[in-house]
Short mmCIF file of C-alpha atoms in Angstrom, two decimals:
data_model
loop_
_atom_site.label_atom_id
_atom_site.label_comp_id
_atom_site.label_asym_id
_atom_site.label_seq_id
_atom_site.Cartn_x
_atom_site.Cartn_y
_atom_site.Cartn_z
CA MET M 1 -13.49 18.43 21.21
CA THR M 2 -14.98 15.46 23.03
CA SER M 3 -13.81 14.64 26.52
CA LEU M 4 -10.82 12.43 27.05
CA PRO M 5 -11.48 8.73 27.66
CA THR M 6 -11.23 7.46 31.19
CA ALA M 7 -8.28 5.44 32.38
CA GLU M 8 -10.46 2.35 32.61
CA GLU M 9 -11.73 2.81 29.06
CA LEU M 10 -8.14 3.04 27.81
CA ARG M 11 -7.11 -0.09 29.71
CA THR M 12 -10.06 -2.00 28.26
CA LEU M 13 -9.20 -0.90 24.72
CA ALA M 14 -5.59 -1.95 25.20
CA ARG M 15 -6.47 -5.33 26.68
CA GLU M 16 -8.96 -6.16 23.94
CA ALA M 17 -6.73 -5.03 21.07
CA ALA M 18 -3.70 -6.88 22.43
CA GLY M 19 -5.77 -9.99 23.07
CA ARG M 20 -7.04 -10.14 19.49
CA CYS M 21 -3.41 -10.02 18.32
CA GLY M 22 -2.51 -12.92 20.61
CA VAL M 23 -1.11 -11.13 23.66
CA ASP M 24 -2.48 -11.90 27.13
CA LEU M 25 -1.60 -8.84 29.21
CA ASP M 26 -1.89 -10.86 32.41
CA ALA M 27 0.76 -13.28 31.16
CA VAL M 28 3.28 -10.47 30.48
CA ALA M 29 2.48 -8.41 33.59
CA GLY M 30 5.39 -7.19 35.69
CA ASP M 31 6.74 -4.29 37.70
CA HIS M 32 7.04 -1.72 34.92
CA PRO M 33 3.94 0.37 34.13
CA VAL M 34 2.99 1.29 30.57
CA THR M 35 1.62 4.83 30.63
CA SER M 36 -0.73 6.27 28.03
CA PRO M 37 0.07 9.85 26.97
CA LEU M 38 -3.66 10.39 26.40
CA THR M 39 -4.31 10.73 30.14
CA GLY M 40 -0.95 10.09 31.79
CA THR M 41 -2.39 7.01 33.48
CA PRO M 42 -1.25 3.35 33.26
CA LEU M 43 -2.55 1.06 30.53
CA ALA M 44 -0.94 -2.09 31.87
CA SER M 45 2.34 -3.32 33.31
CA VAL M 46 5.01 -5.51 31.75
CA ARG M 47 7.90 -7.63 32.88
CA TRP M 48 11.31 -6.43 31.74
CA ASP M 49 14.07 -8.71 30.55
CA THR M 50 17.66 -8.75 31.73
CA ALA M 51 21.00 -8.64 29.96
CA GLY M 52 21.14 -12.40 30.44
CA ASP M 53 17.84 -12.77 28.61
CA VAL M 54 19.35 -10.85 25.69
CA GLU M 55 22.26 -13.28 25.56
CA THR M 56 19.83 -16.20 25.49
CA ALA M 57 17.73 -14.59 22.75
CA VAL M 58 20.75 -13.89 20.55
CA ALA M 59 21.97 -17.49 20.98
CA ARG M 60 18.54 -18.82 20.05
CA ALA M 61 18.46 -16.54 17.02
CA GLY M 62 21.88 -17.86 16.01
CA GLU M 63 20.52 -21.40 16.02
CA ALA M 64 17.61 -20.33 13.83
CA PHE M 65 20.02 -18.61 11.45
CA ARG M 66 21.85 -21.82 10.68
CA ALA M 67 18.64 -23.31 9.28
CA TRP M 68 17.13 -20.16 7.78
CA ARG M 69 20.20 -19.09 5.77
CA THR M 70 19.94 -22.20 3.55
CA THR M 71 16.19 -21.87 3.05
CA PRO M 72 15.57 -20.57 -0.50
CA ALA M 73 14.82 -16.85 -0.49
CA PRO M 74 11.42 -17.23 -2.23
CA VAL M 75 10.43 -19.69 0.48
CA ARG M 76 11.54 -17.19 3.10
CA GLY M 77 9.31 -14.70 1.32
CA GLN M 78 6.26 -16.84 2.06
CA LEU M 79 6.74 -16.19 5.79
CA VAL M 80 6.74 -12.46 5.15
CA ARG M 81 3.71 -12.79 2.91
CA ARG M 82 1.80 -14.42 5.76
CA LEU M 83 2.96 -11.72 8.18
CA GLY M 84 1.60 -9.07 5.83
CA GLU M 85 -1.76 -10.83 5.69
CA LEU M 86 -1.98 -10.95 9.49
CA LEU M 87 -0.98 -7.30 9.81
CA ARG M 88 -3.73 -6.33 7.39
CA GLU M 89 -6.24 -8.49 9.29
CA HIS M 90 -5.34 -6.84 12.60
CA LYS M 91 -4.76 -3.32 11.28
CA ALA M 92 -7.38 -1.72 13.54
CA ASP M 93 -6.09 -3.50 16.67
CA LEU M 94 -2.48 -2.54 16.03
CA ALA M 95 -3.46 1.06 15.25
CA THR M 96 -5.39 1.23 18.52
CA LEU M 97 -2.31 0.18 20.49
CA VAL M 98 -0.16 2.75 18.67
CA SER M 99 -2.65 5.51 19.50
CA LEU M 100 -2.91 4.46 23.14
CA GLU M 101 0.84 4.14 23.75
CA VAL M 102 2.21 6.91 21.54
CA GLY M 103 -0.68 9.35 21.08
CA LYS M 104 -0.96 9.24 17.29
CA ILE M 105 -4.30 10.17 15.81
CA THR M 106 -6.21 7.22 14.37
CA SER M 107 -5.39 7.89 10.71
CA GLU M 108 -1.67 8.23 11.41
CA ALA M 109 -1.66 5.09 13.54
CA ALA M 110 -3.46 3.18 10.80
CA GLY M 111 -0.99 4.64 8.33
CA GLU M 112 1.87 3.18 10.36
CA VAL M 113 0.31 -0.28 10.16
CA GLN M 114 -0.30 0.15 6.43
CA GLU M 115 3.39 0.95 6.08
CA MET M 116 4.11 -2.42 7.69
CA VAL M 117 1.83 -4.16 5.20
CA ASP M 118 3.53 -2.30 2.35
CA ILE M 119 7.05 -3.28 3.38
CA CYS M 120 5.95 -6.91 3.62
CA GLU M 121 4.67 -6.73 0.05
CA PHE M 122 7.94 -5.11 -1.04
CA ALA M 123 10.00 -7.76 0.73
CA VAL M 124 8.05 -10.64 -0.82
CA GLY M 125 8.95 -9.32 -4.26
CA LEU M 126 12.51 -8.75 -3.10
CA SER M 127 12.81 -12.43 -2.16
CA ARG M 128 13.03 -13.20 -5.89
CA GLN M 129 15.35 -10.27 -6.68
CA LEU M 130 18.42 -10.63 -4.46
CA TYR M 131 20.56 -10.18 -7.52
CA GLY M 132 24.31 -10.57 -7.83
CA ARG M 133 26.31 -9.64 -10.94
CA THR M 134 28.75 -11.07 -13.45
CA ILE M 135 31.93 -9.07 -14.05
CA SER M 136 34.25 -9.31 -17.03
CA SER M 137 37.49 -11.08 -16.15
CA GLU M 138 40.83 -10.08 -17.68
CA ARG M 139 41.83 -13.76 -17.74
CA PRO M 140 40.59 -16.07 -20.51
CA GLY M 141 38.47 -18.98 -19.40
CA HIS M 142 37.52 -17.28 -16.12
CA ARG M 143 34.25 -15.95 -14.78
CA LEU M 144 34.16 -13.22 -12.13
CA MET M 145 30.95 -12.66 -10.18
CA GLU M 146 29.42 -11.32 -6.98
CA THR M 147 27.01 -13.25 -4.79
CA TRP M 148 25.02 -12.17 -1.75
CA HIS M 149 24.50 -14.32 1.34
CA PRO M 150 22.60 -13.99 4.63
CA LEU M 151 24.51 -11.94 7.17
CA GLY M 152 23.44 -13.22 10.60
CA VAL M 153 21.42 -12.08 13.58
CA VAL M 154 19.99 -8.56 13.22
CA GLY M 155 19.40 -6.53 16.39
CA VAL M 156 16.75 -3.80 16.16
CA ILE M 157 16.40 -0.94 18.65
CA SER M 158 13.36 1.21 17.85
CA ALA M 159 12.04 4.52 19.17
CA PHE M 160 8.62 5.34 20.59
CA ASN M 161 7.36 7.51 17.74
CA PHE M 162 7.13 4.65 15.24
CA PRO M 163 6.74 1.77 17.67
CA MET M 164 6.15 -0.89 15.00
CA ALA M 165 6.92 0.45 11.51
CA VAL M 166 10.69 0.74 11.93
CA TRP M 167 10.80 -2.83 13.24
CA SER M 168 8.88 -3.97 10.17
CA TRP M 169 11.27 -2.18 7.80
CA ASN M 170 14.13 -4.13 9.28
CA THR M 171 12.33 -7.40 9.93
CA ALA M 172 10.57 -7.94 6.60
CA VAL M 173 13.76 -7.29 4.67
CA ALA M 174 16.01 -9.16 7.11
CA LEU M 175 13.81 -12.27 7.00
CA VAL M 176 13.85 -12.57 3.20
CA CYS M 177 17.60 -11.94 3.28
CA GLY M 178 17.95 -14.95 5.59
CA ASP M 179 18.46 -13.20 8.93
CA PRO M 180 16.65 -13.63 12.28
CA VAL M 181 15.76 -10.54 14.33
CA VAL M 182 16.04 -9.71 18.04
CA TRP M 183 14.02 -6.58 18.80
CA LYS M 184 14.40 -4.19 21.71
CA PRO M 185 11.42 -1.79 21.37
CA SER M 186 11.00 1.52 23.16
CA GLU M 187 10.16 1.07 26.82
CA LEU M 188 7.33 3.57 26.18
CA ALA M 189 5.54 1.28 23.69
CA PRO M 190 5.97 -2.38 24.67
CA LEU M 191 2.36 -3.40 24.02
CA SER M 192 2.58 -2.42 20.36
CA ALA M 193 5.78 -4.43 20.08
CA LEU M 194 4.36 -7.52 21.76
CA ALA M 195 1.30 -7.44 19.52
CA ALA M 196 3.29 -7.12 16.28
CA ALA M 197 5.72 -9.82 17.39
CA ALA M 198 2.85 -12.16 18.34
CA LEU M 199 1.52 -11.93 14.79
CA LEU M 200 4.95 -12.79 13.40
CA ASP M 201 5.18 -15.72 15.81
CA ARG M 202 1.86 -16.94 14.45
CA ALA M 203 3.12 -16.60 10.87
CA ILE M 204 6.29 -18.51 11.80
CA ALA M 205 4.27 -21.35 13.31
CA GLU M 206 1.87 -21.53 10.37
CA THR M 207 4.66 -21.64 7.76
CA GLY M 208 6.95 -24.01 9.66
CA ALA M 209 9.83 -21.54 9.91
CA PRO M 210 12.36 -21.79 12.78
CA ALA M 211 10.87 -20.51 16.04
CA GLY M 212 13.89 -18.39 16.96
CA LEU M 213 13.59 -16.11 13.92
CA SER M 214 11.75 -13.43 15.90
CA GLN M 215 12.27 -12.45 19.52
CA VAL M 216 11.41 -9.41 21.62
CA VAL M 217 13.39 -8.25 24.66
CA LEU M 218 11.75 -5.59 26.81
CA GLY M 219 13.67 -3.27 29.08
CA GLY M 220 15.62 -0.12 29.60
CA ALA M 221 19.10 1.03 28.70
CA ASP M 222 20.83 -2.05 30.13
CA VAL M 223 18.89 -4.34 27.78
CA GLY M 224 19.70 -2.09 24.82
CA GLU M 225 23.37 -2.03 25.75
CA ALA M 226 23.44 -5.81 25.99
CA LEU M 227 22.05 -6.06 22.46
CA VAL M 228 24.55 -3.49 21.18
CA ASP M 229 27.47 -5.38 22.72
CA ALA M 230 26.33 -8.93 21.85
CA PRO M 231 29.03 -10.52 19.67
CA GLY M 232 26.41 -12.70 18.01
CA VAL M 233 24.59 -9.68 16.53
CA ALA M 234 25.95 -9.15 13.04
CA LEU M 235 23.98 -5.96 12.30
CA LEU M 236 22.63 -3.55 14.90
CA SER M 237 19.93 -1.24 13.51
CA ALA M 238 19.20 1.57 15.96
CA THR M 239 16.71 4.43 15.67
CA GLY M 240 16.88 7.29 18.15
CA SER M 241 18.73 10.45 19.05
CA THR M 242 22.10 11.54 17.74
CA ARG M 243 23.35 11.28 21.31
CA MET M 244 22.40 7.61 21.34
CA GLY M 245 24.09 7.06 17.99
CA ARG M 246 27.36 8.48 19.28
CA VAL M 247 27.38 5.68 21.84
CA VAL M 248 26.02 2.83 19.73
CA GLY M 249 28.17 3.31 16.62
CA PRO M 250 31.60 3.09 18.29
CA ARG M 251 30.56 0.19 20.53
CA VAL M 252 29.36 -1.91 17.60
CA ALA M 253 32.43 -0.97 15.56
CA ASP M 254 34.70 -1.94 18.46
CA ARG M 255 33.53 -5.55 18.13
CA PHE M 256 33.68 -5.32 14.29
CA GLY M 257 29.91 -5.52 13.90
CA ARG M 258 27.85 -3.50 11.48
CA SER M 259 25.56 -0.69 12.55
CA LEU M 260 22.68 0.99 10.74
CA LEU M 261 21.86 4.29 12.41
CA GLU M 262 18.72 6.39 11.93
CA LEU M 263 19.20 9.42 14.19
CA GLY M 264 18.10 13.04 14.49
CA GLY M 265 16.57 15.34 11.92
CA ASN M 266 16.23 19.12 11.64
CA ASN M 267 14.22 19.25 8.48
CA ALA M 268 13.48 22.35 6.43
CA ALA M 269 11.29 23.46 3.54
CA ILE M 270 12.31 26.26 1.22
CA VAL M 271 9.34 28.30 -0.06
CA THR M 272 10.21 30.28 -3.19
CA PRO M 273 8.42 33.30 -4.72
CA SER M 274 6.87 31.04 -7.37
CA ALA M 275 5.45 28.55 -4.86
CA ASP M 276 1.76 27.72 -4.68
CA LEU M 277 1.16 29.02 -1.15
CA ASP M 278 -2.01 26.97 -0.63
CA LEU M 279 -0.11 23.80 -1.49
CA ALA M 280 2.87 24.88 0.64
CA THR M 281 0.65 25.65 3.62
CA ARG M 282 -0.97 22.21 3.56
CA GLY M 283 2.37 20.46 3.20
CA ILE M 284 3.97 22.52 5.95
CA VAL M 285 1.18 22.11 8.50
CA PHE M 286 1.05 18.32 8.18
CA SER M 287 4.83 17.94 8.26
CA ALA M 288 5.23 20.29 11.23
CA ALA M 289 2.18 19.45 13.37
CA GLY M 290 1.55 15.81 12.46
CA THR M 291 2.31 13.32 15.25
CA ALA M 292 2.54 16.41 17.49
CA GLY M 293 5.95 17.17 15.99
CA GLN M 294 7.39 13.84 17.12
CA ARG M 295 8.61 12.39 13.83
CA CYS M 296 12.27 12.27 12.85
CA THR M 297 11.10 13.80 9.56
CA THR M 298 8.99 16.52 11.23
CA MET M 299 9.44 19.90 9.54
CA ARG M 300 11.22 22.13 12.04
CA ARG M 301 12.25 25.03 9.77
CA VAL M 302 10.64 26.99 6.94
CA ILE M 303 13.02 29.08 4.85
CA ALA M 304 10.74 31.49 3.00
CA HIS M 305 11.63 34.16 0.44
CA VAL M 306 11.20 37.71 1.71
CA ASP M 307 8.53 38.36 -0.94
CA VAL M 308 6.23 35.61 0.41
CA VAL M 309 7.25 35.11 4.04
CA ASP M 310 4.59 37.43 5.52
CA ALA M 311 1.76 35.87 3.52
CA LEU M 312 2.98 32.37 4.31
CA VAL M 313 3.24 33.03 8.04
CA GLU M 314 -0.30 34.43 8.04
CA ARG M 315 -1.65 31.31 6.32
CA VAL M 316 0.21 28.82 8.52
CA ALA M 317 -0.73 30.72 11.69
CA ALA M 318 -4.40 30.65 10.72
CA ALA M 319 -4.20 26.92 10.09
CA TYR M 320 -2.43 26.37 13.42
CA ARG M 321 -5.10 28.26 15.34
CA ALA M 322 -7.79 26.03 13.81
CA LEU M 323 -6.10 22.68 14.47
CA PRO M 324 -8.30 20.32 16.53
CA ILE M 325 -6.21 19.24 19.51
CA GLY M 326 -7.31 16.48 21.85
CA SER M 327 -7.85 12.76 22.24
CA PRO M 328 -6.17 11.07 19.26
CA ILE M 329 -8.84 8.37 19.14
CA ALA M 330 -11.67 10.90 18.89
CA PRO M 331 -13.02 11.65 15.39
CA GLY M 332 -11.73 14.89 13.91
CA THR M 333 -8.63 15.26 16.09
CA LEU M 334 -5.51 16.26 14.15
CA VAL M 335 -3.03 16.78 17.00
CA GLY M 336 -2.72 14.41 19.93
CA PRO M 337 -0.53 14.64 23.03
CA LEU M 338 3.20 14.78 23.51
CA VAL M 339 4.58 11.52 24.79
CA HIS M 340 5.42 12.78 28.31
CA ASP M 341 6.16 15.81 30.47
CA ALA M 342 9.85 15.92 29.50
CA ALA M 343 8.86 16.55 25.88
CA PHE M 344 6.63 19.47 26.89
CA LYS M 345 9.37 20.93 29.09
CA ALA M 346 11.87 20.68 26.23
CA MET M 347 9.39 22.51 24.02
CA GLN M 348 8.93 25.33 26.54
CA ASP M 349 12.68 25.64 27.07
CA ALA M 350 13.23 25.91 23.31
CA LEU M 351 10.52 28.57 22.94
CA GLU M 352 12.09 30.62 25.72
CA ALA M 353 15.51 30.29 24.07
CA ALA M 354 13.98 31.40 20.77
CA ARG M 355 12.54 34.52 22.40
CA GLN M 356 15.92 35.33 23.92
CA GLN M 357 17.53 34.92 20.50
CA GLY M 358 15.19 37.42 18.86
CA GLY M 359 12.28 35.17 17.92
CA GLU M 360 8.57 35.97 17.99
CA VAL M 361 6.00 33.30 18.79
CA VAL M 362 3.28 34.01 16.23
CA ALA M 363 0.92 31.19 17.16
CA GLY M 364 0.63 28.32 19.61
CA GLY M 365 3.07 27.16 22.22
CA GLY M 366 0.59 26.71 25.06
CA ARG M 367 -0.89 23.69 26.77
CA ARG M 368 -4.40 22.28 26.42
CA LEU M 369 -6.57 20.03 28.63
CA ALA M 370 -4.37 20.44 31.70
CA ASP M 371 -7.39 20.63 34.00
CA GLU M 372 -8.96 17.50 32.56
CA ALA M 373 -5.72 15.50 32.39
CA PRO M 374 -3.02 17.02 34.62
CA ASP M 375 -0.60 14.18 33.81
CA ALA M 376 -1.03 14.44 30.04
CA TYR M 377 0.64 17.06 27.84
CA TYR M 378 -1.36 18.38 24.91
CA ALA M 379 0.63 21.15 23.27
CA GLU M 380 -0.43 23.76 20.75
CA PRO M 381 1.93 23.57 17.75
CA ALA M 382 4.07 26.70 17.82
CA LEU M 383 4.97 28.95 14.90
CA VAL M 384 8.01 31.15 15.58
CA ARG M 385 9.51 33.85 13.36
CA MET M 386 13.27 34.08 13.73
CA PRO M 387 15.68 36.77 12.50
CA GLY M 388 18.13 34.09 11.38
CA GLN M 389 19.38 30.59 12.04
CA THR M 390 20.32 30.93 15.69
CA ASP M 391 21.60 28.25 18.06
CA VAL M 392 18.14 27.07 19.10
CA VAL M 393 17.08 26.71 15.47
CA ARG M 394 20.09 24.51 14.70
CA GLN M 395 19.15 22.13 17.52
CA GLU M 396 16.49 19.46 17.16
CA THR M 397 13.66 19.82 19.67
CA PHE M 398 11.35 16.79 19.47
CA ALA M 399 8.15 18.80 19.74
CA PRO M 400 5.86 20.81 17.43
CA ILE M 401 7.91 23.98 16.97
CA LEU M 402 8.26 25.46 13.48
CA TYR M 403 10.83 28.22 12.98
CA VAL M 404 10.41 30.58 10.00
CA LEU M 405 13.52 32.18 8.49
CA PRO M 406 13.68 34.72 5.63
CA TYR M 407 15.98 34.48 2.59
CA ARG M 408 16.70 36.53 -0.54
CA THR M 409 18.58 34.22 -2.93
CA LEU M 410 18.22 30.51 -3.57
CA GLU M 411 21.90 30.02 -2.77
CA GLU M 412 21.28 31.57 0.64
CA ALA M 413 18.25 29.32 1.19
CA VAL M 414 20.14 26.14 0.32
CA ALA M 415 22.99 27.21 2.60
CA LEU M 416 20.52 27.67 5.46
CA ASN M 417 18.95 24.28 4.73
CA ASN M 418 22.37 22.63 4.96
CA ASP M 419 23.74 24.63 7.89
CA VAL M 420 22.58 22.25 10.61
CA PRO M 421 24.30 19.15 11.98
CA GLN M 422 21.50 16.84 10.83
CA GLY M 423 20.80 15.75 7.26
CA LEU M 424 17.62 13.69 7.11
CA SER M 425 14.80 15.31 5.11
CA SER M 426 14.24 18.51 3.13
CA SER M 427 11.89 19.98 0.58
CA ILE M 428 11.31 22.92 -1.72
CA PHE M 429 8.04 24.46 -2.82
CA THR M 430 8.42 26.04 -6.24
CA SER M 431 6.84 26.29 -9.68
CA ASP M 432 10.22 26.98 -11.27
CA GLN M 433 11.77 23.81 -12.72
CA ALA M 434 15.27 25.29 -12.58
CA GLU M 435 14.91 26.01 -8.85
CA ALA M 436 13.75 22.44 -8.23
CA GLU M 437 16.64 20.98 -10.17
CA ARG M 438 19.19 23.18 -8.38
CA PHE M 439 17.77 22.05 -5.03
CA LEU M 440 18.20 18.38 -6.05
CA ALA M 441 21.67 18.83 -7.56
CA ALA M 442 24.97 17.83 -5.99
CA ASP M 443 25.42 21.34 -4.56
CA GLY M 444 21.80 21.53 -3.40
CA SER M 445 20.23 19.86 -0.37
CA ASP M 446 22.69 17.67 1.53
CA CYS M 447 19.95 15.50 3.05
CA GLY M 448 19.18 11.86 2.43
CA ILE M 449 15.63 12.87 1.41
CA ALA M 450 15.00 15.86 -0.86
CA ASN M 451 11.43 16.54 -2.03
CA VAL M 452 9.77 18.98 -4.41
CA ASN M 453 6.31 20.40 -3.67
CA ILE M 454 5.61 18.06 -0.77
CA GLY M 455 6.60 18.28 2.87
CA THR M 456 9.46 16.60 4.67
CA SER M 457 7.50 13.71 6.20
CA GLY M 458 5.44 10.84 4.84
CA ALA M 459 8.08 8.82 2.96
CA GLU M 460 6.99 5.78 0.92
CA ILE M 461 8.60 2.39 1.51
CA GLY M 462 9.80 2.01 -2.09
CA GLY M 463 12.69 4.42 -1.55
CA ALA M 464 15.59 3.97 0.84
CA PHE M 465 14.97 5.92 4.06
CA GLY M 466 17.76 7.65 5.96
CA GLY M 467 20.03 10.66 6.11
CA GLU M 468 23.53 12.03 6.27
CA LYS M 469 25.78 13.82 8.79
CA HIS M 470 24.50 13.48 12.37
CA THR M 471 21.50 11.52 11.09
CA GLY M 472 23.87 8.56 10.93
CA GLY M 473 24.10 7.60 7.27
CA GLY M 474 21.91 4.50 7.52
CA ARG M 475 19.37 3.39 4.93
CA GLU M 476 16.31 1.25 5.61
CA SER M 477 13.16 0.14 3.80
CA GLY M 478 13.21 0.15 -0.02
CA SER M 479 15.55 0.51 -2.99
CA ASP M 480 18.79 -1.44 -2.34
CA ALA M 481 18.71 -1.04 1.46
CA TRP M 482 18.56 -4.87 1.54
CA LYS M 483 22.31 -5.00 0.97
CA ALA M 484 22.91 -3.92 4.58
CA TYR M 485 21.38 -7.23 5.71
CA MET M 486 23.59 -9.45 3.57
CA ARG M 487 27.27 -10.14 3.02
CA ARG M 488 28.87 -9.86 -0.40
CA ALA M 489 31.25 -12.48 -1.82
CA THR M 490 33.39 -12.01 -4.90
CA ASN M 491 33.84 -15.31 -6.78
CA THR M 492 36.33 -16.24 -9.49
CA ILE M 493 35.72 -19.46 -11.42
CA ASN M 494 38.51 -20.86 -13.60
CA TYR M 495 37.31 -23.24 -16.31
CA SER M 496 40.29 -22.74 -18.65
CA GLY M 497 42.47 -25.66 -17.56
CA GLU M 498 45.32 -23.16 -17.25
CA LEU M 499 46.40 -20.93 -14.35
CA PRO M 500 47.00 -17.41 -15.66
CA LEU M 501 47.53 -14.88 -12.89
CA ALA M 502 45.92 -11.45 -12.75
CA GLN M 503 47.84 -8.31 -13.63
CA GLY M 504 50.22 -10.37 -15.76
CA VAL M 505 52.09 -11.75 -12.75
CA GLU M 506 54.36 -14.71 -13.57
CA PHE M 507 55.16 -17.34 -10.94
CA PRO M 508 56.63 -20.39 -12.70
CA ILE M 509 56.84 -23.56 -10.61
#
């Protein structure tokens, strides 16, 4: 692998990419450093907001809402169309910032930006499809129908691993639904957030939309808490850990707000005796090692039939040993760094727990480039054979660890898939149609995402994204996820000239 870039080279890349998107890093400079996981050195510094700034932002968004909610939805879609055009134009710049702040390899970072473009295209079409319905009334001369209306200010709290895409899922859909957005990005990736938001600000100015439709508040937990507790936030969409969701959900509910939670995942693939092992190996390695194991949909467990488990482990181990690990902006790299030292420590702690619980580390688990970058944490994706689903396997470790478990019957495999607190993504590799259908049936996978012959990560925006159980139950992106951003009204229209009551009730006056 090529040498890591210098700290000065990284700072120059960040400054130039941000500048082309409309962000002057000198103008946003403050006391809080932005560290690149590529070298563990600062890229820039930013000024954090306060809880009072959140209150101001929410109030400003509320003012914008009063104008935006009566703007026709297809007109609102034109703003999102322009945003998509600007995102496409600045795809390379945004991808550079994602790589520098998060450590994603170039193709994955560009893929995140493409996902933003895709959701904009989806939302533009959606702006002409916010359908209600007509319902048959039991009363003559009456029409019963449902209509959908803008909800209000949407608060978005996003995690570091998708520093822009999750915001775009919420924002593109919220805007066409008539809602402004106040965004609190991860404190680990503020430059990506500022760049994406600057492009939306430009689209707002060019289309004449209200200026308060999009706002970013930077900061730590206190800023996030202020957004969670703000009474003017109608919907709080939060992506992060299950631990965070346990706090956010009740606090939003206490003020009778809505919450949309995208939390932890402990995703598994079942590999059956009929599976194409070459196909399974490719799907497993990308899902488990991509983004250095730092996706919520990262594959963390493989449940392989006893007839194929040895051959599968051999194939995956060989692929792991050949993975190019290094600078994510260097050509050919497939695995970049972990986001910080705490992630590497959590990985090592989990591997030690796995050994104590009877596991065998077959491949990986070590650290690379420590001499060249002592403050950066490049980890070798680890493959671990386990005797069963022990405590450490049932916990989510946000790092590239893949546990392999054996099974004998499909019922046993599905039970193992479901026997974790999380319920985000799952998959099965099989050439048997009956096995695939049983996995997708009501008594099959209990996850929000269930795939056949692909891995657990890499969802398209056309389908609703989210999961069950400790994953939070939220749905974002495609399908009918738009309904979370609107309020439903049931309407009865009486054109009969009479006043018959429902259910045959008589009330003569």
